[in-house]
């Protein structure tokens, strides 16, 4: 029922270990799940052959040579055998609570976007995917893991026909994941924060694979991603989801569930239909930051 796709980094050193762990965890979800590896980074062909997975290599790149997410999503949409897709970063471990959660949402909505927070965990070794591996890993997360803030998103579950108009974002840079949540809200679909129902585990790593070893949010391509998304006003996070999925229910987010003022702001931006109006609304709610930006734009 689900096609999982990802665009891994080159399979070197520690990145090789955690990406293999991630891919194995996706495969452990069973025959209901199809896994696609998209890209032509070093080692990907060999890993796809080893795990008997489909690999799609003809990804478009930007002027910096970075793979483009619009190309990755389009290739997955064309190749997927299932009607529901899940993009996931290649360092993320998935657990057996994913499929039941997706089924619950798909039974209720024709269009939706499922997102959620991750647990950060230091993993240095290849994990043993034998009997009881999930219970062992959950115990390890409970003891050593840390729940990440609502600012980062590492997986997106949605029906195949959605997000066909994605801008040419650079993979592995900031801003595009925020646009996914913004795009969901602007098109008035349920954007569902499933942190309470879906456990995902991010295997921590350094930034040695990026130019200069810098974090992705400091790179020029991250600034370009934000600009392609429509500016800072469109930088939505998980706190801007308008539905909540927890183990026993799926509910709309109420005004008192968190920052009421932020919910009013995102609600107005979601019905504005243009990035220009979004910037104006954002400036009204954040005058110290927004008014100088508007003045500069004028």
PDB file of C-alpha atoms in Angstrom:
ATOM      1  CA  UNK A   1       0.000   0.000   0.000  1.00  0.00           C
ATOM      2  CA  UNK A   2       2.983   2.329   0.392  1.00  0.00           C
ATOM      3  CA  UNK A   3       5.966   3.326  -1.754  1.00  0.00           C
ATOM      4  CA  UNK A   4       8.903   4.630   0.262  1.00  0.00           C
ATOM      5  CA  UNK A   5      11.491   6.595  -1.679  1.00  0.00           C
ATOM      6  CA  UNK A   6      14.713   8.315  -0.746  1.00  0.00           C
ATOM      7  CA  UNK A   7      17.804   9.879  -2.287  1.00  0.00           C
ATOM      8  CA  UNK A   8      20.769   8.606  -0.265  1.00  0.00           C
ATOM      9  CA  UNK A   9      24.164  10.246   0.076  1.00  0.00           C
ATOM     10  CA  UNK A  10      27.319   8.475  -1.131  1.00  0.00           C
ATOM     11  CA  UNK A  11      27.818   5.256   0.818  1.00  0.00           C
ATOM     12  CA  UNK A  12      31.027   6.124   2.687  1.00  0.00           C
ATOM     13  CA  UNK A  13      32.123   5.445   6.257  1.00  0.00           C
ATOM     14  CA  UNK A  14      29.584   6.222   8.950  1.00  0.00           C
ATOM     15  CA  UNK A  15      27.035   7.426   6.363  1.00  0.00           C
ATOM     16  CA  UNK A  16      27.239   3.995   4.710  1.00  0.00           C
ATOM     17  CA  UNK A  17      26.399   2.312   8.027  1.00  0.00           C
ATOM     18  CA  UNK A  18      23.423   4.470   8.975  1.00  0.00           C
ATOM     19  CA  UNK A  19      21.965   4.448   5.455  1.00  0.00           C
ATOM     20  CA  UNK A  20      22.127   0.666   5.333  1.00  0.00           C
ATOM     21  CA  UNK A  21      20.394   0.572   8.721  1.00  0.00           C
ATOM     22  CA  UNK A  22      17.675   2.906   7.458  1.00  0.00           C
ATOM     23  CA  UNK A  23      17.045   0.949   4.256  1.00  0.00           C
ATOM     24  CA  UNK A  24      16.897  -2.347   6.137  1.00  0.00           C
ATOM     25  CA  UNK A  25      14.328  -0.884   8.543  1.00  0.00           C
ATOM     26  CA  UNK A  26      12.113   0.145   5.592  1.00  0.00           C
ATOM     27  CA  UNK A  27      12.376  -3.325   4.088  1.00  0.00           C
ATOM     28  CA  UNK A  28      11.404  -4.868   7.431  1.00  0.00           C
ATOM     29  CA  UNK A  29       7.973  -3.221   7.102  1.00  0.00           C
ATOM     30  CA  UNK A  30       7.005  -6.120   4.854  1.00  0.00           C
ATOM     31  CA  UNK A  31       5.566  -6.912   1.456  1.00  0.00           C
ATOM     32  CA  UNK A  32       3.044  -4.064   1.617  1.00  0.00           C
ATOM     33  CA  UNK A  33       5.934  -1.641   1.181  1.00  0.00           C
ATOM     34  CA  UNK A  34       7.926  -0.862  -1.960  1.00  0.00           C
ATOM     35  CA  UNK A  35      11.322   0.850  -1.572  1.00  0.00           C
ATOM     36  CA  UNK A  36      12.853   3.051  -4.298  1.00  0.00           C
ATOM     37  CA  UNK A  37      16.396   4.449  -4.202  1.00  0.00           C
ATOM     38  CA  UNK A  38      16.680   7.544  -6.368  1.00  0.00           C
ATOM     39  CA  UNK A  39      19.979   9.005  -7.549  1.00  0.00           C
ATOM     40  CA  UNK A  40      23.382   7.888  -8.730  1.00  0.00           C
ATOM     41  CA  UNK A  41      25.608   8.612  -5.739  1.00  0.00           C
ATOM     42  CA  UNK A  42      28.621   6.380  -5.168  1.00  0.00           C
ATOM     43  CA  UNK A  43      27.707   2.944  -3.881  1.00  0.00           C
ATOM     44  CA  UNK A  44      23.973   3.221  -4.561  1.00  0.00           C
ATOM     45  CA  UNK A  45      23.930   0.770  -7.475  1.00  0.00           C
ATOM     46  CA  UNK A  46      25.718  -1.859  -5.389  1.00  0.00           C
ATOM     47  CA  UNK A  47      23.417  -1.384  -2.389  1.00  0.00           C
ATOM     48  CA  UNK A  48      20.307  -1.555  -4.588  1.00  0.00           C
ATOM     49  CA  UNK A  49      21.591  -4.766  -6.150  1.00  0.00           C
ATOM     50  CA  UNK A  50      22.498  -6.249  -2.771  1.00  0.00           C
ATOM     51  CA  UNK A  51      19.043  -5.558  -1.306  1.00  0.00           C
ATOM     52  CA  UNK A  52      17.190  -6.251  -4.575  1.00  0.00           C
ATOM     53  CA  UNK A  53      15.662  -2.785  -4.728  1.00  0.00           C
ATOM     54  CA  UNK A  54      14.832  -0.594  -7.684  1.00  0.00           C
ATOM     55  CA  UNK A  55      17.246   2.268  -8.284  1.00  0.00           C
ATOM     56  CA  UNK A  56      16.437   5.244 -10.533  1.00  0.00           C
ATOM     57  CA  UNK A  57      19.429   7.302 -11.577  1.00  0.00           C
ATOM     58  CA  UNK A  58      18.408  10.082 -13.984  1.00  0.00           C
ATOM     59  CA  UNK A  59      17.947  12.863 -11.414  1.00  0.00           C
ATOM     60  CA  UNK A  60      18.247  16.477 -12.521  1.00  0.00           C
ATOM     61  CA  UNK A  61      20.786  18.665 -10.721  1.00  0.00           C
ATOM     62  CA  UNK A  62      21.069  22.407 -10.071  1.00  0.00           C
ATOM     63  CA  UNK A  63      23.943  24.690 -11.005  1.00  0.00           C
ATOM     64  CA  UNK A  64      25.907  23.530  -7.920  1.00  0.00           C
ATOM     65  CA  UNK A  65      25.578  19.885  -8.954  1.00  0.00           C
ATOM     66  CA  UNK A  66      23.127  19.147  -6.135  1.00  0.00           C
ATOM     67  CA  UNK A  67      20.209  16.782  -6.903  1.00  0.00           C
ATOM     68  CA  UNK A  68      16.862  18.568  -7.306  1.00  0.00           C
ATOM     69  CA  UNK A  69      13.931  17.495  -5.176  1.00  0.00           C
ATOM     70  CA  UNK A  70      11.315  18.254  -7.820  1.00  0.00           C
ATOM     71  CA  UNK A  71      13.071  15.723 -10.059  1.00  0.00           C
ATOM     72  CA  UNK A  72      13.313  13.153  -7.250  1.00  0.00           C
ATOM     73  CA  UNK A  73       9.615  13.486  -6.397  1.00  0.00           C
ATOM     74  CA  UNK A  74       8.605  13.326 -10.087  1.00  0.00           C
ATOM     75  CA  UNK A  75      10.637  10.159 -10.670  1.00  0.00           C
ATOM     76  CA  UNK A  76       9.079   8.521  -7.614  1.00  0.00           C
ATOM     77  CA  UNK A  77       5.596   9.513  -8.750  1.00  0.00           C
ATOM     78  CA  UNK A  78       6.202   7.959 -12.166  1.00  0.00           C
ATOM     79  CA  UNK A  79       7.826   4.761 -10.901  1.00  0.00           C
ATOM     80  CA  UNK A  80       5.767   3.980  -7.790  1.00  0.00           C
ATOM     81  CA  UNK A  81       3.499   0.945  -7.807  1.00  0.00           C
ATOM     82  CA  UNK A  82       1.343   2.265  -4.961  1.00  0.00           C
ATOM     83  CA  UNK A  83      -0.975   5.265  -4.665  1.00  0.00           C
ATOM     84  CA  UNK A  84       0.466   6.557  -1.376  1.00  0.00           C
ATOM     85  CA  UNK A  85       4.069   7.746  -1.291  1.00  0.00           C
ATOM     86  CA  UNK A  86       6.475   8.363   1.571  1.00  0.00           C
ATOM     87  CA  UNK A  87       9.612  10.423   1.105  1.00  0.00           C
ATOM     88  CA  UNK A  88      12.066   9.779   3.928  1.00  0.00           C
ATOM     89  CA  UNK A  89      15.595  10.987   4.558  1.00  0.00           C
ATOM     90  CA  UNK A  90      18.136   8.222   4.161  1.00  0.00           C
ATOM     91  CA  UNK A  91      19.323   8.337   7.786  1.00  0.00           C
ATOM     92  CA  UNK A  92      15.855   7.645   9.250  1.00  0.00           C
ATOM     93  CA  UNK A  93      14.800   4.353  10.824  1.00  0.00           C
ATOM     94  CA  UNK A  94      11.108   3.502  10.421  1.00  0.00           C
ATOM     95  CA  UNK A  95       9.125   1.302  12.792  1.00  0.00           C
ATOM     96  CA  UNK A  96       6.046  -0.907  12.581  1.00  0.00           C
ATOM     97  CA  UNK A  97       3.677   1.871  13.731  1.00  0.00           C
ATOM     98  CA  UNK A  98       3.982   3.652  10.354  1.00  0.00           C
ATOM     99  CA  UNK A  99       1.620   1.523   8.242  1.00  0.00           C
ATOM    100  CA  UNK A 100      -1.289   1.392  10.717  1.00  0.00           C
ATOM    101  CA  UNK A 101      -1.112   5.178  11.081  1.00  0.00           C
ATOM    102  CA  UNK A 102      -1.119   5.720   7.318  1.00  0.00           C
ATOM    103  CA  UNK A 103      -4.068   3.341   6.953  1.00  0.00           C
ATOM    104  CA  UNK A 104      -6.080   5.267   9.550  1.00  0.00           C
ATOM    105  CA  UNK A 105      -5.500   8.574   7.779  1.00  0.00           C
ATOM    106  CA  UNK A 106      -6.112   7.179   4.262  1.00  0.00           C
ATOM    107  CA  UNK A 107      -9.429   5.680   5.375  1.00  0.00           C
ATOM    108  CA  UNK A 108     -10.628   9.149   6.369  1.00  0.00           C
ATOM    109  CA  UNK A 109      -9.081  11.504   3.786  1.00  0.00           C
ATOM    110  CA  UNK A 110      -8.477  11.393   0.026  1.00  0.00           C
ATOM    111  CA  UNK A 111      -5.737  14.037   0.286  1.00  0.00           C
ATOM    112  CA  UNK A 112      -3.438  14.579   3.243  1.00  0.00           C
ATOM    113  CA  UNK A 113       0.128  15.162   4.385  1.00  0.00           C
ATOM    114  CA  UNK A 114       1.533  13.209   7.332  1.00  0.00           C
ATOM    115  CA  UNK A 115       4.624  14.592   9.066  1.00  0.00           C
ATOM    116  CA  UNK A 116       6.139  14.245  12.517  1.00  0.00           C
ATOM    117  CA  UNK A 117       9.045  14.840  14.869  1.00  0.00           C
ATOM    118  CA  UNK A 118      12.000  12.481  15.093  1.00  0.00           C
ATOM    119  CA  UNK A 119      14.027  10.948  17.886  1.00  0.00           C
ATOM    120  CA  UNK A 120      17.768  11.643  17.645  1.00  0.00           C
ATOM    121  CA  UNK A 121      19.992   8.689  18.540  1.00  0.00           C
ATOM    122  CA  UNK A 122      23.709   8.029  18.194  1.00  0.00           C
ATOM    123  CA  UNK A 123      24.135   4.846  16.133  1.00  0.00           C
ATOM    124  CA  UNK A 124      27.637   3.748  15.135  1.00  0.00           C
ATOM    125  CA  UNK A 125      27.118   0.099  14.180  1.00  0.00           C
ATOM    126  CA  UNK A 126      25.107  -1.988  11.756  1.00  0.00           C
ATOM    127  CA  UNK A 127      21.919  -2.957  13.552  1.00  0.00           C
ATOM    128  CA  UNK A 128      20.931  -6.629  13.934  1.00  0.00           C
ATOM    129  CA  UNK A 129      17.552  -6.961  12.177  1.00  0.00           C
ATOM    130  CA  UNK A 130      16.583 -10.204  13.822  1.00  0.00           C
ATOM    131  CA  UNK A 131      13.778 -11.195  16.139  1.00  0.00           C
ATOM    132  CA  UNK A 132      12.914  -8.421  18.605  1.00  0.00           C
ATOM    133  CA  UNK A 133      15.051  -5.744  16.953  1.00  0.00           C
ATOM    134  CA  UNK A 134      12.323  -3.104  17.279  1.00  0.00           C
ATOM    135  CA  UNK A 135      11.711  -3.618  20.992  1.00  0.00           C
ATOM    136  CA  UNK A 136      15.462  -3.458  21.599  1.00  0.00           C
ATOM    137  CA  UNK A 137      15.743  -0.260  19.587  1.00  0.00           C
ATOM    138  CA  UNK A 138      12.743   1.340  21.296  1.00  0.00           C
ATOM    139  CA  UNK A 139      14.336   0.629  24.689  1.00  0.00           C
ATOM    140  CA  UNK A 140      17.562   2.210  23.473  1.00  0.00           C
ATOM    141  CA  UNK A 141      15.691   5.310  22.277  1.00  0.00           C
ATOM    142  CA  UNK A 142      13.875   5.569  25.600  1.00  0.00           C
ATOM    143  CA  UNK A 143      17.174   5.486  27.465  1.00  0.00           C
ATOM    144  CA  UNK A 144      19.440   7.531  25.158  1.00  0.00           C
ATOM    145  CA  UNK A 145      17.276   9.229  22.518  1.00  0.00           C
ATOM    146  CA  UNK A 146      16.232  12.869  22.395  1.00  0.00           C
ATOM    147  CA  UNK A 147      13.041  14.158  20.791  1.00  0.00           C
ATOM    148  CA  UNK A 148      13.970  16.724  18.140  1.00  0.00           C
ATOM    149  CA  UNK A 149      12.354  20.144  18.031  1.00  0.00           C
ATOM    150  CA  UNK A 150       9.392  20.891  15.757  1.00  0.00           C
ATOM    151  CA  UNK A 151      11.624  22.767  13.283  1.00  0.00           C
ATOM    152  CA  UNK A 152      12.823  19.790  11.248  1.00  0.00           C
ATOM    153  CA  UNK A 153      10.854  17.259   9.186  1.00  0.00           C
ATOM    154  CA  UNK A 154      12.351  14.011   7.917  1.00  0.00           C
ATOM    155  CA  UNK A 155       9.446  12.172   6.318  1.00  0.00           C
ATOM    156  CA  UNK A 156       6.339  13.057   4.322  1.00  0.00           C
ATOM    157  CA  UNK A 157       3.451  10.700   3.515  1.00  0.00           C
ATOM    158  CA  UNK A 158       0.967  11.826   0.871  1.00  0.00           C
ATOM    159  CA  UNK A 159      -1.147  10.559  -2.065  1.00  0.00           C
ATOM    160  CA  UNK A 160       0.729  10.203  -5.342  1.00  0.00           C
ATOM    161  CA  UNK A 161      -1.019  13.064  -7.212  1.00  0.00           C
ATOM    162  CA  UNK A 162       0.076  15.738  -4.729  1.00  0.00           C
ATOM    163  CA  UNK A 163       3.131  18.055  -4.857  1.00  0.00           C
ATOM    164  CA  UNK A 164       3.497  17.842  -8.627  1.00  0.00           C
ATOM    165  CA  UNK A 165       4.312  21.587  -8.725  1.00  0.00           C
ATOM    166  CA  UNK A 166       7.289  21.510  -6.361  1.00  0.00           C
ATOM    167  CA  UNK A 167       9.916  24.224  -7.018  1.00  0.00           C
ATOM    168  CA  UNK A 168      13.435  23.035  -7.967  1.00  0.00           C
ATOM    169  CA  UNK A 169      14.710  22.793  -4.392  1.00  0.00           C
ATOM    170  CA  UNK A 170      18.218  21.560  -3.621  1.00  0.00           C
ATOM    171  CA  UNK A 171      18.331  18.225  -1.807  1.00  0.00           C
ATOM    172  CA  UNK A 172      19.852  18.191   1.676  1.00  0.00           C
ATOM    173  CA  UNK A 173      19.500  21.931   2.222  1.00  0.00           C
ATOM    174  CA  UNK A 174      17.113  23.810   4.501  1.00  0.00           C
ATOM    175  CA  UNK A 175      13.774  25.315   3.532  1.00  0.00           C
ATOM    176  CA  UNK A 176      12.137  22.726   1.295  1.00  0.00           C
ATOM    177  CA  UNK A 177      10.685  20.664   4.138  1.00  0.00           C
ATOM    178  CA  UNK A 178       9.060  23.826   5.509  1.00  0.00           C
ATOM    179  CA  UNK A 179       7.549  24.463   2.072  1.00  0.00           C
ATOM    180  CA  UNK A 180       5.914  21.014   2.127  1.00  0.00           C
ATOM    181  CA  UNK A 181       3.931  21.944   5.241  1.00  0.00           C
ATOM    182  CA  UNK A 182       3.165  25.415   3.842  1.00  0.00           C
ATOM    183  CA  UNK A 183       1.999  23.927   0.518  1.00  0.00           C
ATOM    184  CA  UNK A 184      -0.264  21.515   2.348  1.00  0.00           C
ATOM    185  CA  UNK A 185      -1.849  24.284   4.392  1.00  0.00           C
ATOM    186  CA  UNK A 186      -2.295  26.596   1.365  1.00  0.00           C
ATOM    187  CA  UNK A 187      -4.093  23.849  -0.571  1.00  0.00           C
ATOM    188  CA  UNK A 188      -6.336  23.269   2.468  1.00  0.00           C
ATOM    189  CA  UNK A 189      -5.592  19.607   2.990  1.00  0.00           C
ATOM    190  CA  UNK A 190      -5.184  18.057   6.445  1.00  0.00           C
ATOM    191  CA  UNK A 191      -1.540  18.507   7.489  1.00  0.00           C
ATOM    192  CA  UNK A 192      -1.221  15.910  10.218  1.00  0.00           C
ATOM    193  CA  UNK A 193       1.394  15.940  12.960  1.00  0.00           C
ATOM    194  CA  UNK A 194       1.747  12.237  13.746  1.00  0.00           C
ATOM    195  CA  UNK A 195       4.503  12.491  16.365  1.00  0.00           C
ATOM    196  CA  UNK A 196       2.271  10.815  18.926  1.00  0.00           C
ATOM    197  CA  UNK A 197       1.545   7.843  16.666  1.00  0.00           C
ATOM    198  CA  UNK A 198       4.616   7.297  14.449  1.00  0.00           C
ATOM    199  CA  UNK A 199       8.102   6.705  15.847  1.00  0.00           C
ATOM    200  CA  UNK A 200      10.953   7.676  13.554  1.00  0.00           C
ATOM    201  CA  UNK A 201      14.597   7.583  14.597  1.00  0.00           C
ATOM    202  CA  UNK A 202      17.283   9.838  13.191  1.00  0.00           C
ATOM    203  CA  UNK A 203      20.767   8.354  13.349  1.00  0.00           C
ATOM    204  CA  UNK A 204      23.009  11.282  14.199  1.00  0.00           C
ATOM    205  CA  UNK A 205      25.963  12.187  11.973  1.00  0.00           C
ATOM    206  CA  UNK A 206      28.310  15.051  11.182  1.00  0.00           C
ATOM    207  CA  UNK A 207      28.259  17.335   8.121  1.00  0.00           C
ATOM    208  CA  UNK A 208      31.491  16.155   6.525  1.00  0.00           C
ATOM    209  CA  UNK A 209      29.562  15.222   3.364  1.00  0.00           C
ATOM    210  CA  UNK A 210      28.566  18.875   2.793  1.00  0.00           C
ATOM    211  CA  UNK A 211      30.749  21.672   1.309  1.00  0.00           C
ATOM    212  CA  UNK A 212      33.194  22.869   3.944  1.00  0.00           C
ATOM    213  CA  UNK A 213      31.655  20.503   6.489  1.00  0.00           C
ATOM    214  CA  UNK A 214      29.068  23.182   7.298  1.00  0.00           C
ATOM    215  CA  UNK A 215      25.531  22.474   8.531  1.00  0.00           C
ATOM    216  CA  UNK A 216      23.057  22.569   5.641  1.00  0.00           C
ATOM    217  CA  UNK A 217      21.221  25.642   6.944  1.00  0.00           C
ATOM    218  CA  UNK A 218      24.387  27.769   6.553  1.00  0.00           C
ATOM    219  CA  UNK A 219      24.872  27.018   2.860  1.00  0.00           C
ATOM    220  CA  UNK A 220      23.882  29.446   0.055  1.00  0.00           C
ATOM    221  CA  UNK A 221      21.610  26.798  -1.420  1.00  0.00           C
ATOM    222  CA  UNK A 222      19.507  26.891   1.749  1.00  0.00           C
ATOM    223  CA  UNK A 223      18.888  30.606   1.234  1.00  0.00           C
ATOM    224  CA  UNK A 224      17.931  29.888  -2.355  1.00  0.00           C
ATOM    225  CA  UNK A 225      15.536  27.166  -1.210  1.00  0.00           C
ATOM    226  CA  UNK A 226      13.789  29.634   1.102  1.00  0.00           C
ATOM    227  CA  UNK A 227      13.550  32.148  -1.736  1.00  0.00           C
ATOM    228  CA  UNK A 228      12.093  29.497  -4.074  1.00  0.00           C
ATOM    229  CA  UNK A 229       9.531  28.655  -1.397  1.00  0.00           C
ATOM    230  CA  UNK A 230       8.321  32.262  -1.296  1.00  0.00           C
ATOM    231  CA  UNK A 231      10.404  33.807   1.476  1.00  0.00           C
ATOM    232  CA  UNK A 232      10.578  33.563   5.253  1.00  0.00           C
ATOM    233  CA  UNK A 233       6.799  33.841   5.668  1.00  0.00           C
ATOM    234  CA  UNK A 234       6.407  30.414   4.073  1.00  0.00           C
ATOM    235  CA  UNK A 235       8.815  28.728   6.498  1.00  0.00           C
ATOM    236  CA  UNK A 236       6.252  26.551   8.282  1.00  0.00           C
ATOM    237  CA  UNK A 237       7.173  23.939  10.864  1.00  0.00           C
ATOM    238  CA  UNK A 238       5.488  20.978  12.512  1.00  0.00           C
ATOM    239  CA  UNK A 239       3.766  23.280  14.974  1.00  0.00           C
ATOM    240  CA  UNK A 240       1.848  24.645  11.971  1.00  0.00           C
ATOM    241  CA  UNK A 241       0.136  21.324  11.248  1.00  0.00           C
ATOM    242  CA  UNK A 242      -3.637  21.642  11.609  1.00  0.00           C
ATOM    243  CA  UNK A 243      -4.407  18.021  12.627  1.00  0.00           C
ATOM    244  CA  UNK A 244      -2.981  15.718  15.292  1.00  0.00           C
ATOM    245  CA  UNK A 245      -2.695  11.935  15.100  1.00  0.00           C
ATOM    246  CA  UNK A 246      -2.231  10.139  18.390  1.00  0.00           C
ATOM    247  CA  UNK A 247      -2.576   6.400  19.066  1.00  0.00           C
ATOM    248  CA  UNK A 248      -6.317   6.448  19.750  1.00  0.00           C
ATOM    249  CA  UNK A 249      -7.648   9.349  17.656  1.00  0.00           C
ATOM    250  CA  UNK A 250      -7.237  11.783  14.764  1.00  0.00           C
ATOM    251  CA  UNK A 251      -8.346  15.299  15.713  1.00  0.00           C
ATOM    252  CA  UNK A 252      -8.217  18.839  14.418  1.00  0.00           C
ATOM    253  CA  UNK A 253      -5.809  21.128  16.194  1.00  0.00           C
ATOM    254  CA  UNK A 254      -7.623  23.567  18.447  1.00  0.00           C
ATOM    255  CA  UNK A 255      -6.669  27.195  18.968  1.00  0.00           C
ATOM    256  CA  UNK A 256      -5.584  26.402  22.510  1.00  0.00           C
ATOM    257  CA  UNK A 257      -3.288  23.548  21.379  1.00  0.00           C
ATOM    258  CA  UNK A 258      -0.072  25.563  21.416  1.00  0.00           C
ATOM    259  CA  UNK A 259       0.611  29.112  20.242  1.00  0.00           C
ATOM    260  CA  UNK A 260      -2.773  30.679  19.428  1.00  0.00           C
ATOM    261  CA  UNK A 261      -1.234  33.776  17.837  1.00  0.00           C
ATOM    262  CA  UNK A 262       0.897  31.640  15.525  1.00  0.00           C
ATOM    263  CA  UNK A 263      -2.164  29.623  14.546  1.00  0.00           C
ATOM    264  CA  UNK A 264      -3.997  32.802  13.590  1.00  0.00           C
ATOM    265  CA  UNK A 265      -0.994  33.933  11.541  1.00  0.00           C
ATOM    266  CA  UNK A 266      -0.636  30.646   9.663  1.00  0.00           C
ATOM    267  CA  UNK A 267      -4.381  30.496   9.132  1.00  0.00           C
ATOM    268  CA  UNK A 268      -4.335  33.898   7.435  1.00  0.00           C
ATOM    269  CA  UNK A 269      -1.258  32.993   5.374  1.00  0.00           C
ATOM    270  CA  UNK A 270      -2.937  29.753   4.309  1.00  0.00           C
ATOM    271  CA  UNK A 271      -5.871  31.602   2.760  1.00  0.00           C
ATOM    272  CA  UNK A 272      -3.766  34.414   1.260  1.00  0.00           C
ATOM    273  CA  UNK A 273      -2.952  32.446  -1.943  1.00  0.00           C
ATOM    274  CA  UNK A 274       0.248  34.375  -2.700  1.00  0.00           C
ATOM    275  CA  UNK A 275       3.712  34.749  -1.224  1.00  0.00           C
ATOM    276  CA  UNK A 276       3.397  38.552  -1.402  1.00  0.00           C
ATOM    277  CA  UNK A 277       0.343  38.518   0.850  1.00  0.00           C
ATOM    278  CA  UNK A 278       2.087  35.986   3.063  1.00  0.00           C
ATOM    279  CA  UNK A 279       5.021  38.361   3.518  1.00  0.00           C
ATOM    280  CA  UNK A 280       2.666  41.218   4.388  1.00  0.00           C
ATOM    281  CA  UNK A 281       0.773  39.128   6.931  1.00  0.00           C
ATOM    282  CA  UNK A 282       4.042  37.931   8.441  1.00  0.00           C
ATOM    283  CA  UNK A 283       5.266  41.531   8.704  1.00  0.00           C
ATOM    284  CA  UNK A 284       2.135  42.477  10.655  1.00  0.00           C
ATOM    285  CA  UNK A 285       2.736  39.676  13.146  1.00  0.00           C
ATOM    286  CA  UNK A 286       6.530  40.210  13.339  1.00  0.00           C
ATOM    287  CA  UNK A 287       7.063  43.946  12.680  1.00  0.00           C
ATOM    288  CA  UNK A 288      10.661  44.089  13.926  1.00  0.00           C
ATOM    289  CA  UNK A 289      11.697  41.496  11.351  1.00  0.00           C
ATOM    290  CA  UNK A 290       9.061  41.826   8.672  1.00  0.00           C
ATOM    291  CA  UNK A 291       8.787  45.564   8.053  1.00  0.00           C
ATOM    292  CA  UNK A 292      12.498  46.041   7.162  1.00  0.00           C
ATOM    293  CA  UNK A 293      12.195  43.062   4.798  1.00  0.00           C
ATOM    294  CA  UNK A 294       9.149  44.581   3.126  1.00  0.00           C
ATOM    295  CA  UNK A 295      10.884  47.935   2.837  1.00  0.00           C
ATOM    296  CA  UNK A 296      13.873  46.264   1.211  1.00  0.00           C
ATOM    297  CA  UNK A 297      11.617  44.451  -1.235  1.00  0.00           C
ATOM    298  CA  UNK A 298       9.878  47.704  -2.178  1.00  0.00           C
TER     299      UNK A 298
END
